[in-house]
Short mmCIF file of C-alpha atoms in Angstrom, two decimals:
data_model
loop_
_atom_site.label_atom_id
_atom_site.label_comp_id
_atom_site.label_asym_id
_atom_site.label_seq_id
_atom_site.Cartn_x
_atom_site.Cartn_y
_atom_site.Cartn_z
CA MET A 27 275.56 187.18 247.36
CA ARG A 28 273.13 185.26 248.93
CA ARG A 29 269.55 186.63 250.38
CA HIS A 30 267.89 185.96 253.62
CA ASP A 31 264.96 186.72 256.28
CA PRO A 32 265.84 189.54 257.53
CA LYS A 33 263.30 188.47 260.97
CA ALA A 34 265.40 185.21 261.17
CA GLY A 35 265.91 184.60 264.80
CA ARG A 36 264.15 187.60 265.90
CA ALA A 37 260.40 187.91 266.63
CA LEU A 38 258.46 190.05 264.28
CA ASN A 39 258.56 193.56 265.04
CA ALA A 40 261.43 193.22 267.40
CA ARG A 41 264.41 196.48 267.40
CA LEU A 42 267.81 195.65 266.73
CA ASP A 43 269.77 195.76 270.43
CA HIS A 44 273.40 197.34 269.67
CA ARG A 45 274.23 194.78 272.72
CA ASN A 46 274.02 192.07 270.84
CA PRO A 47 277.70 191.51 269.74
CA LEU A 48 276.48 190.75 266.27
CA VAL A 49 274.77 193.54 265.93
CA PHE A 50 276.66 196.24 264.09
CA ASP A 51 276.70 200.16 263.15
CA THR A 52 277.51 201.89 260.65
CA HIS A 53 276.96 205.51 262.05
CA GLU A 54 280.35 206.37 262.33
CA LEU A 55 281.16 204.60 258.36
CA GLY A 56 278.33 207.44 257.22
CA ARG A 57 276.40 207.68 253.71
CA ARG A 58 279.19 209.00 251.82
CA PRO A 59 279.61 206.78 248.76
CA GLY A 60 282.99 205.08 249.08
CA ALA A 61 283.23 205.77 252.99
CA LEU A 62 285.51 202.21 254.55
CA GLN A 63 285.67 200.58 258.03
CA ARG A 64 287.35 197.63 258.85
CA LEU A 65 285.74 195.59 262.22
CA SER A 66 287.80 192.68 263.97
CA ARG A 67 285.92 191.83 266.58
CA SER A 68 285.08 188.26 268.85
CA VAL A 69 281.99 187.02 269.12
CA PRO A 70 280.23 184.09 271.30
CA ALA A 71 278.58 181.70 269.07
CA PRO A 72 275.09 180.80 268.40
CA LYS A 73 273.11 178.72 269.20
CA GLU A 74 272.94 175.81 266.84
CA LEU A 75 275.38 177.45 264.35
CA GLY A 76 276.49 174.44 261.89
CA VAL A 77 274.64 171.39 260.97
CA ALA A 78 271.81 169.59 263.10
CA GLY A 79 273.00 166.62 264.43
CA VAL A 80 276.21 166.40 261.90
CA VAL A 81 279.19 169.44 262.51
CA GLY A 82 278.54 172.97 264.36
CA VAL A 83 279.98 175.63 266.23
CA PRO A 84 279.20 174.87 269.78
CA GLU A 85 277.33 177.84 271.22
CA GLY A 86 279.19 180.04 273.46
CA THR A 87 282.37 179.00 271.68
CA THR A 88 284.25 181.97 270.22
CA VAL A 89 284.31 183.39 266.74
CA GLU A 90 286.34 185.67 265.03
CA LEU A 91 285.39 188.10 262.65
CA ASP A 92 287.08 190.47 260.28
CA LEU A 93 284.62 193.23 258.50
CA ARG A 94 285.09 195.28 255.70
CA LEU A 95 281.86 197.60 255.87
CA GLU A 96 281.62 199.91 252.58
CA SER A 97 279.18 202.15 252.28
CA VAL A 98 277.36 202.08 248.24
CA MET A 99 274.36 204.47 246.82
CA GLU A 100 272.00 201.93 248.47
CA GLY A 101 273.42 200.88 251.90
CA VAL A 102 275.85 198.69 253.54
CA LEU A 103 278.48 196.06 251.67
CA VAL A 104 279.45 193.88 254.08
CA THR A 105 282.29 191.68 253.47
CA GLY A 106 284.00 189.75 255.61
CA THR A 107 285.06 186.28 257.26
CA ALA A 108 284.49 184.27 260.21
CA ARG A 109 286.60 182.28 262.31
CA ALA A 110 286.12 179.82 264.38
CA SER A 111 286.61 175.43 265.74
CA ALA A 112 283.74 173.50 264.99
CA GLU A 113 282.82 169.78 266.57
CA GLY A 114 281.10 166.81 265.12
CA GLU A 115 281.38 163.10 264.53
CA CYS A 116 283.77 161.20 262.29
CA VAL A 117 280.89 159.67 259.73
CA ARG A 118 283.08 156.13 258.96
CA CYS A 119 284.52 155.31 262.71
CA LEU A 120 282.08 157.55 264.59
CA GLU A 121 284.62 158.97 266.77
CA PRO A 122 284.71 162.95 267.67
CA LEU A 123 286.71 165.24 265.71
CA ARG A 124 287.41 169.19 265.99
CA LEU A 125 287.94 170.88 262.66
CA ASP A 126 288.78 174.94 262.29
CA VAL A 127 286.22 176.46 259.87
CA ALA A 128 286.96 179.51 258.24
CA ALA A 129 283.81 181.34 256.09
CA ASP A 130 283.68 184.12 253.57
CA PHE A 131 280.55 186.50 252.95
CA GLN A 132 279.89 189.19 251.52
CA GLU A 133 275.82 190.58 252.28
CA MET A 134 274.43 194.15 250.81
CA PHE A 135 272.57 195.93 253.85
CA THR A 136 270.24 198.92 252.10
CA TYR A 137 269.01 202.00 253.75
CA PRO A 138 265.05 201.42 254.32
CA ASP A 139 264.37 204.30 251.67
CA ALA A 140 266.44 202.28 248.93
CA ASP A 141 264.97 199.92 249.80
CA ASP A 142 261.74 201.81 249.15
CA ARG A 143 262.29 202.81 245.64
CA GLY A 144 263.14 199.35 244.55
CA ARG A 145 260.88 197.46 245.39
CA GLY A 146 259.20 199.01 242.15
CA ARG A 147 262.31 197.68 239.89
CA ALA A 148 261.74 194.31 242.04
CA ALA A 149 258.51 194.03 240.59
CA GLU A 150 259.09 194.24 236.89
CA PRO A 151 258.86 191.18 235.14
CA GLY A 152 261.81 189.50 233.96
CA ASP A 153 264.00 190.62 237.08
CA ASP A 154 266.18 188.21 238.76
CA ALA A 155 265.71 189.98 242.09
CA GLU A 156 262.11 189.35 242.21
CA GLY A 157 261.11 187.59 245.63
CA GLU A 158 264.32 187.74 247.12
CA ASP A 159 264.70 188.56 250.62
CA ILE A 160 266.27 191.90 250.98
CA LEU A 161 268.47 192.58 254.42
CA SER A 162 267.41 196.75 255.62
CA LEU A 163 269.67 198.36 258.48
CA GLU A 164 267.62 199.75 261.67
CA ASP A 165 268.16 203.08 262.36
CA GLY A 166 272.05 202.68 260.98
CA LEU A 167 272.25 199.17 262.79
CA PHE A 168 272.65 195.53 260.78
CA ASP A 169 272.19 191.57 262.69
CA LEU A 170 275.05 189.88 260.67
CA GLU A 171 273.63 186.65 262.97
CA PRO A 172 271.43 185.13 259.38
CA VAL A 173 274.27 185.99 257.32
CA LEU A 174 276.47 184.32 259.78
CA ARG A 175 275.07 181.51 259.93
CA ASP A 176 274.35 180.84 255.72
CA ALA A 177 278.34 181.81 255.91
CA VAL A 178 279.03 178.69 258.91
CA VAL A 179 277.00 175.71 257.07
CA LEU A 180 278.22 176.49 253.23
CA ALA A 181 281.69 176.04 255.38
CA LEU A 182 281.48 173.08 256.70
CA PRO A 183 281.37 169.99 255.44
CA MET A 184 278.53 167.69 255.08
CA GLN A 185 280.42 164.37 255.60
CA PRO A 186 282.90 164.96 258.32
CA VAL A 187 286.07 162.47 258.66
CA CYS A 188 289.03 162.67 261.59
CA ARG A 189 291.53 161.72 258.32
CA GLU A 190 290.78 161.59 255.08
CA ASP A 191 292.51 157.94 255.08
CA CYS A 192 289.98 157.40 257.50
CA ALA A 193 289.71 153.12 257.38
CA GLY A 194 286.15 153.32 259.46
CA LEU A 195 284.64 150.33 261.25
CA CYS A 196 284.08 146.91 260.67
CA ALA A 197 280.73 145.71 258.77
CA GLU A 198 281.46 142.30 260.00
CA CYS A 199 282.18 143.18 263.61
CA GLY A 200 282.56 147.34 264.39
CA ILE A 201 285.84 147.70 265.33
CA ARG A 202 287.80 150.66 264.26
CA LEU A 203 290.06 149.43 261.02
CA ASP A 204 292.90 152.14 262.00
CA ASP A 205 293.47 150.28 265.21
CA ASP A 206 293.81 147.07 263.53
CA PRO A 207 295.82 147.59 260.13
CA GLY A 208 295.52 143.23 259.39
CA HIS A 209 291.66 142.74 260.60
CA HIS A 210 289.42 141.03 258.46
CA HIS A 211 287.08 138.14 258.30
CA ASP A 212 287.38 134.99 256.02
CA ALA A 213 284.54 135.09 253.64
CA VAL A 214 282.02 132.33 253.89
CA ASP A 215 279.51 131.64 250.67
CA ILE A 216 276.81 130.65 252.76
CA ARG A 217 275.47 128.63 249.23
CA TRP A 218 278.52 125.93 250.44
CA ALA A 219 278.53 125.93 254.02
CA ALA A 220 276.20 123.61 254.59
CA LEU A 221 277.96 121.33 251.82
CA GLN A 222 281.20 121.63 254.30
CA GLY A 223 279.24 120.62 257.23
CA LEU A 224 277.81 117.30 255.23
CA ALA A 225 281.36 116.41 254.32
CA GLU A 226 282.81 117.52 258.13
CA THR A 227 279.80 114.30 258.91
CA ILE A 228 281.52 112.12 256.51
CA LYS A 229 284.84 112.26 257.44
CA ASP A 230 283.93 111.91 261.11
CA GLY A 231 282.19 108.65 259.99
CA GLU A 232 284.54 107.22 257.56
CA LYS A 233 286.61 107.76 260.93
CA ASP A 234 284.70 106.01 263.40
CA ASN A 235 284.51 102.65 260.44
CA MET A 236 288.24 102.57 260.36
CA GLY A 237 288.80 102.64 264.01
CA GLY A 238 286.12 99.92 264.04
CA ALA A 239 287.71 97.66 261.29
CA ASP A 240 291.18 98.09 263.07
CA ALA A 241 289.40 96.65 266.45
CA GLY A 242 288.19 93.69 264.31
CA VAL A 243 291.48 92.69 262.87
CA ASP A 244 293.57 93.45 266.18
CA GLU A 245 290.82 90.80 267.62
CA LYS A 246 290.47 88.21 264.48
CA GLN A 247 294.86 88.23 266.01
CA GLU A 248 294.47 87.84 269.57
CA LYS A 249 292.21 84.20 268.93
#
């Protein structure tokens, strides 16, 4: 379970808006430990959902959420999966690509009073939770956006490819190799390039000399 900044993506002291599709209400779930609630919701993707400049879910496209809310002593444990379609660019051939992404996540949203009681324990030496940001319920509401962002980023490939066997681009001319499987360039060692040019010059000179000699022989025969 990862921890996040509970204020990420919204202004300080701003209250959660229940009209936000990524804000969920837990009042129906109640605070009885063991109570369960399952939810499915289609929401528009928030802006910059993914890895900037590499691959991401376009803003406004549909994200399908399947959630399981469980009431525990400290708060509400949210377990779920987000499914969406991401777009990006193949790192090998630079062609546009589209891929399906399924991101799993689990996060605890604590009750405000449970959070207050837990701060003393969190400050004890040797406690691994020290310094972690805790997500809290606000008036029975929780904001799933920071959790969704982290989950999607972890689920997306850092180096997306259009196909696992994409051949990429030719380093010499930039042609897409999958479009011309037999494409190649004859390698010339620059160390021998000058000698090769000299050899061709000598051959041309020998041909000229031979032509002049033949002409001299013909002239003698005519005399």
